[in-house]
Short mmCIF file of C-alpha atoms in Angstrom, two decimals:
data_model
loop_
_atom_site.label_atom_id
_atom_site.label_comp_id
_atom_site.label_asym_id
_atom_site.label_seq_id
_atom_site.Cartn_x
_atom_site.Cartn_y
_atom_site.Cartn_z
CA MET A 1 17.48 -0.18 9.52
CA PRO A 2 16.61 2.71 9.79
CA ASP A 3 13.84 4.36 11.04
CA PHE A 4 11.01 5.53 8.90
CA PRO A 5 9.15 8.67 9.28
CA TRP A 6 5.59 6.58 8.81
CA GLY A 7 3.65 4.35 10.76
CA PRO A 8 4.15 0.22 9.64
CA GLY A 9 1.82 -1.18 6.81
CA ALA A 10 1.07 2.59 5.66
CA ALA A 11 -0.60 3.34 2.13
CA THR A 12 -0.84 6.73 0.29
CA GLY A 13 -1.36 8.68 -2.75
CA ILE A 14 1.19 9.69 -5.50
CA GLY A 15 -0.45 13.35 -5.85
CA SER A 16 -3.14 14.03 -8.13
CA LEU A 17 -7.01 13.07 -8.12
CA PRO A 18 -9.78 13.80 -10.59
CA GLY A 19 -12.10 16.95 -10.76
CA ILE A 20 -12.32 20.36 -9.67
CA ASP A 21 -13.30 19.95 -5.92
CA ILE A 22 -10.42 20.25 -3.71
CA ALA A 23 -12.75 20.03 -0.57
CA GLU A 24 -14.16 16.36 -1.82
CA ALA A 25 -10.29 16.11 -2.59
CA GLN A 26 -9.13 16.40 0.49
CA ARG A 27 -12.00 14.79 2.32
CA ILE A 28 -11.90 11.56 -0.21
CA VAL A 29 -7.94 11.69 1.37
CA LEU A 30 -8.55 12.04 4.57
CA GLY A 31 -10.93 9.38 4.91
CA GLU A 32 -9.26 6.94 2.72
CA LEU A 33 -5.80 7.44 3.48
CA PRO A 34 -5.35 7.81 7.42
CA GLY A 35 -2.16 6.74 8.21
CA LEU A 36 -0.94 8.66 5.36
CA PRO A 37 -2.76 11.53 3.62
CA HIS A 38 -1.31 13.71 1.05
CA LEU A 39 -2.20 17.26 -0.28
CA PRO A 40 -4.41 16.42 -3.38
CA GLU A 41 -3.37 18.09 -6.96
CA LEU A 42 -6.28 18.49 -9.06
CA PRO A 43 -5.07 19.15 -12.36
CA ASP A 44 -8.81 19.04 -14.20
CA ARG A 45 -8.36 23.01 -12.71
CA GLY A 46 -5.75 23.72 -15.91
CA PRO A 47 -2.68 25.82 -15.85
CA GLY A 48 -1.84 27.05 -12.37
CA ALA A 49 -3.55 22.99 -10.95
CA ASP A 50 -0.58 21.41 -13.40
CA MET A 51 2.28 19.77 -11.75
CA ILE A 52 4.47 22.02 -13.91
CA GLY A 53 2.57 25.40 -13.14
CA ARG A 54 2.06 24.60 -9.15
CA THR A 55 6.17 23.80 -8.89
CA ALA A 56 7.10 27.08 -11.25
CA GLY A 57 4.84 28.93 -8.68
CA PHE A 58 7.25 28.07 -5.71
CA LEU A 59 10.00 29.16 -7.57
CA VAL A 60 11.95 32.47 -5.73
CA GLU A 61 12.60 35.50 -8.04
CA LEU A 62 12.07 33.43 -11.19
CA PRO A 63 8.53 34.18 -12.05
CA VAL A 64 6.69 32.32 -14.83
CA GLU A 65 3.89 33.26 -16.90
CA ILE A 66 2.44 31.48 -20.09
CA TYR A 67 3.20 31.84 -23.48
CA ALA A 68 2.27 29.65 -26.50
CA GLY A 69 0.37 26.85 -24.21
CA ARG A 70 3.80 26.49 -22.42
CA TRP A 71 5.39 27.69 -19.32
CA GLN A 72 8.27 29.86 -19.36
CA ILE A 73 10.32 32.10 -17.22
CA SER A 74 9.26 35.99 -17.39
CA SER A 75 10.49 39.12 -16.49
CA ARG A 76 7.71 40.24 -13.51
CA PRO A 77 5.61 38.36 -12.13
CA GLY A 78 2.08 38.55 -14.00
CA LYS A 79 -2.05 36.81 -13.79
CA ASP A 80 -1.10 33.72 -14.60
CA LEU A 81 1.22 33.49 -11.57
CA ARG A 82 -1.45 35.18 -9.50
CA HIS A 83 -4.04 32.42 -10.29
CA THR A 84 -1.45 29.52 -9.68
CA ALA A 85 -0.83 31.17 -6.41
CA ASP A 86 -4.91 31.54 -5.47
CA LEU A 87 -5.23 28.05 -6.53
CA LEU A 88 -2.48 26.96 -4.12
CA GLU A 89 -3.57 29.21 -0.95
CA ARG A 90 -7.50 27.77 -1.66
CA ASP A 91 -5.93 24.42 -1.23
CA LEU A 92 -3.68 24.94 1.72
CA ASP A 93 -6.68 26.61 3.12
CA GLN A 94 -9.07 23.44 3.18
CA LEU A 95 -6.08 21.70 4.29
CA THR A 96 -5.67 23.84 7.44
CA GLU A 97 -9.58 23.43 7.59
CA GLN A 98 -9.96 19.81 7.35
CA ALA A 99 -6.97 18.28 8.39
CA ASP A 100 -7.06 20.27 11.90
CA GLY A 101 -6.27 18.15 14.73
CA TYR A 102 -4.43 15.92 12.96
CA THR A 103 -1.14 14.16 14.19
CA GLY A 104 1.05 12.02 11.81
CA PRO A 105 2.60 11.82 8.65
CA LEU A 106 1.43 14.48 5.63
CA LYS A 107 2.71 14.20 2.20
CA ILE A 108 3.34 17.12 0.30
CA GLN A 109 4.38 17.12 -3.80
CA ALA A 110 6.17 19.05 -6.48
CA ALA A 111 7.80 18.74 -9.31
CA GLY A 112 11.61 17.75 -8.88
CA PRO A 113 14.70 20.40 -10.35
CA TRP A 114 15.21 18.19 -13.41
CA THR A 115 11.80 17.58 -14.37
CA LEU A 116 11.18 21.55 -14.16
CA ALA A 117 14.23 22.25 -16.53
CA ALA A 118 13.38 20.19 -19.09
CA SER A 119 9.46 20.97 -19.09
CA LEU A 120 10.32 25.29 -18.09
CA ASP A 121 10.90 27.75 -21.35
CA LEU A 122 13.92 30.05 -21.11
CA PRO A 123 12.28 33.60 -22.05
CA ILE A 124 14.58 33.44 -25.01
CA GLY A 125 13.26 30.05 -26.40
CA GLY A 126 14.14 26.24 -25.78
CA ARG A 127 14.07 24.72 -22.15
CA MET A 128 15.77 25.50 -19.32
CA LEU A 129 17.66 22.23 -19.53
CA ARG A 130 20.12 23.75 -22.31
CA ASP A 131 22.10 26.04 -19.80
CA PRO A 132 23.93 24.34 -16.67
CA GLY A 133 23.42 27.85 -15.30
CA ALA A 134 20.23 28.39 -15.69
CA VAL A 135 19.57 24.96 -14.19
CA ARG A 136 21.59 25.96 -11.16
CA ASP A 137 19.62 28.63 -10.89
CA LEU A 138 16.63 27.07 -11.15
CA THR A 139 17.14 24.18 -8.67
CA ASP A 140 18.68 26.99 -5.77
CA SER A 141 15.18 29.04 -6.21
CA LEU A 142 13.28 25.59 -6.15
CA ALA A 143 15.06 24.25 -3.01
CA GLU A 144 14.20 27.83 -1.27
CA GLY A 145 10.68 28.06 -2.32
CA LEU A 146 9.99 24.70 -1.26
CA ARG A 147 11.38 25.25 2.16
CA ARG A 148 9.18 28.05 2.93
CA HIS A 149 6.06 25.76 1.51
CA VAL A 150 7.10 22.86 3.71
CA ALA A 151 7.24 25.76 6.96
CA ASP A 152 3.96 27.09 5.56
CA VAL A 153 2.36 23.49 5.88
CA ARG A 154 3.86 22.62 9.05
CA LYS A 155 2.62 25.77 10.58
CA ARG A 156 -0.89 24.93 9.22
CA VAL A 157 -1.18 21.46 10.63
CA PRO A 158 1.49 21.57 13.45
CA GLY A 159 0.52 18.24 14.81
CA ALA A 160 2.05 16.73 11.52
CA THR A 161 5.45 15.56 10.18
CA ILE A 162 5.91 16.90 6.51
CA LEU A 163 7.18 14.59 4.36
CA LEU A 164 7.83 15.99 0.47
CA GLN A 165 7.44 14.23 -2.50
CA LEU A 166 9.81 15.20 -5.86
CA ASP A 167 7.99 14.48 -8.63
CA GLU A 168 10.97 13.65 -11.40
CA PRO A 169 9.20 11.44 -14.20
CA SER A 170 11.61 12.96 -16.83
CA LEU A 171 14.90 12.30 -14.82
CA PRO A 172 15.57 8.86 -16.93
CA THR A 173 15.02 10.77 -19.93
CA VAL A 174 16.78 14.05 -19.09
CA MET A 175 20.06 11.58 -18.04
CA ALA A 176 19.67 9.52 -21.14
CA GLY A 177 19.86 12.84 -23.26
CA ARG A 178 16.52 11.96 -25.07
CA VAL A 179 14.91 15.11 -24.27
CA PRO A 180 14.14 16.62 -27.95
CA THR A 181 14.67 20.44 -28.73
CA GLU A 182 12.24 22.42 -30.05
CA SER A 183 12.64 21.85 -33.68
CA GLY A 184 12.31 18.03 -32.42
CA LEU A 185 15.59 17.09 -34.50
CA SER A 186 18.08 16.96 -32.02
CA ALA A 187 17.93 16.61 -28.15
CA TYR A 188 19.34 18.07 -25.06
CA ARG A 189 23.07 17.17 -23.64
CA GLU A 190 22.91 14.33 -21.46
CA VAL A 191 23.34 14.81 -17.49
CA ASP A 192 25.37 12.26 -15.53
CA GLY A 193 24.62 10.93 -12.64
CA PRO A 194 26.57 12.91 -9.95
CA ASP A 195 25.27 16.11 -11.74
CA ALA A 196 21.64 14.47 -11.68
CA ALA A 197 22.21 13.62 -7.71
CA THR A 198 24.16 16.79 -7.07
CA ARG A 199 20.67 18.92 -7.86
CA LEU A 200 18.22 16.45 -6.22
CA ARG A 201 20.72 17.02 -2.98
CA THR A 202 20.32 20.53 -3.47
CA VAL A 203 16.90 20.26 -2.55
CA VAL A 204 16.88 17.16 0.02
CA ASP A 205 19.48 19.57 2.19
CA ALA A 206 17.18 22.36 1.95
CA VAL A 207 13.35 21.86 2.65
CA GLY A 208 13.84 20.59 6.40
CA ALA A 209 11.67 17.49 5.81
CA PRO A 210 12.39 13.90 4.73
CA VAL A 211 11.99 13.62 1.06
CA ILE A 212 10.83 11.08 -1.55
CA VAL A 213 11.68 11.16 -4.92
CA HIS A 214 8.83 9.84 -7.25
CA CYS A 215 9.69 8.27 -10.89
CA CYS A 216 6.84 6.35 -12.73
CA ALA A 217 9.44 5.41 -15.64
CA PRO A 218 11.33 2.70 -17.07
CA GLN A 219 15.17 2.80 -16.74
CA LEU A 220 14.84 4.26 -13.05
CA PRO A 221 17.67 5.93 -11.71
CA LEU A 222 18.23 4.22 -8.11
CA GLN A 223 21.51 5.55 -7.31
CA VAL A 224 21.10 8.97 -8.41
CA ILE A 225 17.83 9.06 -5.79
CA ARG A 226 19.96 6.94 -2.91
CA ASP A 227 23.13 9.57 -3.34
CA ALA A 228 20.55 12.31 -3.15
CA GLY A 229 19.75 11.77 0.39
CA ALA A 230 16.26 10.94 -0.19
CA VAL A 231 14.36 9.12 2.65
CA ALA A 232 12.75 6.96 0.21
CA VAL A 233 11.81 6.08 -3.55
CA ALA A 234 7.99 5.69 -5.12
CA LEU A 235 7.76 3.42 -8.34
CA ASP A 236 5.34 2.01 -10.60
CA LEU A 237 6.11 -2.01 -9.43
CA SER A 238 5.07 -3.29 -12.76
CA LEU A 239 7.87 -1.07 -14.47
CA VAL A 240 10.62 -2.70 -12.51
CA LYS A 241 12.57 -5.51 -14.19
CA ASP A 242 15.67 -5.97 -12.99
CA LEU A 243 15.26 -6.49 -9.19
CA ASP A 244 18.94 -6.04 -8.15
CA PRO A 245 19.62 -2.48 -8.07
CA LEU A 246 15.91 -2.63 -6.18
CA GLY A 247 16.91 -5.39 -3.49
CA GLU A 248 20.52 -3.34 -3.30
CA ALA A 249 18.80 0.22 -2.48
CA ILE A 250 16.68 -1.83 0.43
CA GLU A 251 19.49 -3.32 1.49
CA ALA A 252 21.24 0.64 2.17
CA GLY A 253 17.90 1.30 3.75
CA LEU A 254 15.95 3.47 1.16
CA GLY A 255 12.33 3.32 2.03
CA ILE A 256 9.90 1.78 -0.94
CA PHE A 257 6.32 3.50 -2.14
CA VAL A 258 5.75 0.75 -4.05
CA GLY A 259 3.26 1.27 -7.04
CA ALA A 260 0.98 -1.46 -6.65
CA ALA A 261 -2.34 -0.97 -8.07
CA PRO A 262 -3.35 0.24 -11.16
CA THR A 263 -4.19 3.81 -11.63
CA ARG A 264 -7.06 2.55 -14.54
CA PRO A 265 -9.79 0.14 -13.55
CA PRO A 266 -9.63 -2.99 -15.11
CA GLY A 267 -13.20 -4.27 -16.24
CA GLY A 268 -14.25 -1.20 -14.42
CA ARG A 269 -13.39 -2.80 -11.00
CA PRO A 270 -10.98 -1.90 -8.40
CA PRO A 271 -8.28 -4.64 -7.36
CA GLU A 272 -8.87 -6.13 -4.39
CA SER A 273 -6.81 -5.32 -0.84
CA LYS A 274 -5.60 -9.04 -0.71
CA GLN A 275 -4.40 -8.80 -4.48
CA ILE A 276 -2.35 -5.67 -3.89
CA ALA A 277 -0.83 -7.06 -1.06
CA GLU A 278 -0.04 -10.33 -2.47
CA ARG A 279 1.82 -8.27 -5.10
CA VAL A 280 3.93 -6.27 -2.40
CA SER A 281 4.60 -9.67 -0.60
CA THR A 282 5.36 -11.44 -3.65
CA LEU A 283 8.27 -9.07 -4.81
CA TRP A 284 9.55 -9.18 -1.06
CA ARG A 285 9.96 -12.47 -1.34
CA ARG A 286 11.94 -12.53 -4.45
CA LEU A 287 14.08 -10.22 -3.15
CA GLY A 288 14.95 -12.29 -0.28
CA PHE A 289 14.45 -9.80 2.99
CA PRO A 290 13.18 -11.11 6.23
CA PRO A 291 9.42 -10.39 6.66
CA ALA A 292 9.12 -8.49 9.52
CA ARG A 293 11.00 -5.08 7.58
CA LEU A 294 8.16 -5.39 5.14
CA PRO A 295 5.61 -3.17 6.89
CA GLU A 296 8.42 -0.78 7.83
CA GLN A 297 10.04 -0.40 4.90
CA VAL A 298 7.17 -0.59 2.41
CA VAL A 299 4.83 1.95 1.89
CA ILE A 300 1.48 0.87 -0.64
CA THR A 301 0.41 3.33 -3.41
CA PRO A 302 -1.43 3.67 -6.78
CA ALA A 303 0.90 3.10 -9.82
CA CYS A 304 0.83 6.74 -10.42
CA GLY A 305 -1.30 9.77 -9.94
CA LEU A 306 -5.41 9.30 -10.44
CA ALA A 307 -6.37 12.35 -12.34
CA GLY A 308 -7.75 10.10 -15.23
CA ALA A 309 -9.47 7.77 -13.37
CA PRO A 310 -13.30 7.74 -12.02
CA VAL A 311 -13.95 9.47 -8.71
CA GLY A 312 -15.70 6.35 -7.76
CA TYR A 313 -12.46 4.07 -8.56
CA VAL A 314 -10.22 6.52 -7.00
CA ARG A 315 -11.94 5.92 -3.50
CA ALA A 316 -12.07 2.24 -3.49
CA LEU A 317 -8.65 2.17 -4.89
CA LEU A 318 -7.65 4.37 -2.04
CA LYS A 319 -9.28 2.39 0.52
CA ALA A 320 -7.99 -1.03 -1.00
CA CYS A 321 -4.27 0.04 -0.30
CA THR A 322 -4.86 1.11 2.69
CA GLU A 323 -6.46 -2.62 4.15
CA ALA A 324 -3.36 -3.95 1.81
CA GLY A 325 -1.27 -1.80 4.28
CA ARG A 326 -2.79 -3.09 7.36
CA ARG A 327 -2.84 -6.77 5.53
CA ILE A 328 1.52 -6.92 5.57
CA ALA A 329 1.43 -5.43 8.56
CA GLU A 330 -0.46 -8.65 10.59
CA VAL A 331 1.71 -10.91 8.84
#
């Protein structure tokens, strides 16, 4: 079994948190997820703090702007890109201050190339996904931009081991040819597995850090994620219906970030750490793997981002995830 870049019984968040106060968000993450904190994202702050806008801000020599409420490629950098850069700089400054002296794994997030291609518009209209050459250029630009981002965070928190999470919620839809065109009357071409893996691998190979691919959608393409060279996959446990591909991925040494805690409060109360740990342990027993591998290979997370959850629930949920990780590590 490979050595994973996190400690036994680790827990972390997926990315987004509610509100607009980045200082408070980072205090919550560093306080409740001491073994594997992440750089929180606050999409409530509006354009430029959203997943697509923030990631588009990393692109090298591919400026973006907002047009008719959507992000699109533009001819030159403008106010939308400056605002995006300002938000990121503010977040990184807070991280530099609050994570001073931190040693251990630290996760940062960005959209992956396929989700970005399915969400960004070309200047002439239509998604970048329509043009394979544009997708290739986008991927190369993203890979270089994220390499620089990883290097920047590493300088700011020199004691940390940086992990990069690529958010790919659109990957299964892209591969199935179900991304609708602007008219809604047709859809963009299907992308086959080897092509999907090649673009992902371009980013994985470039960034200089272990990569986790996050996809909280049905029909999770685990083989593509494995072929891309990711160290782990992050998934929503409630969407896993077929255990065989997951078992094969685990056997092959893929780390699993298991989204085992609901992002919305059932009855207003977060689940207890015992419940979360039991869900994960039950899955592991069904897969038939040795118990000793569980805390090494699995990281416990919420099912997805938490931007829509109350702050009190978020704090309690992240704490419960951390305690659940300790529980599985003690078995």
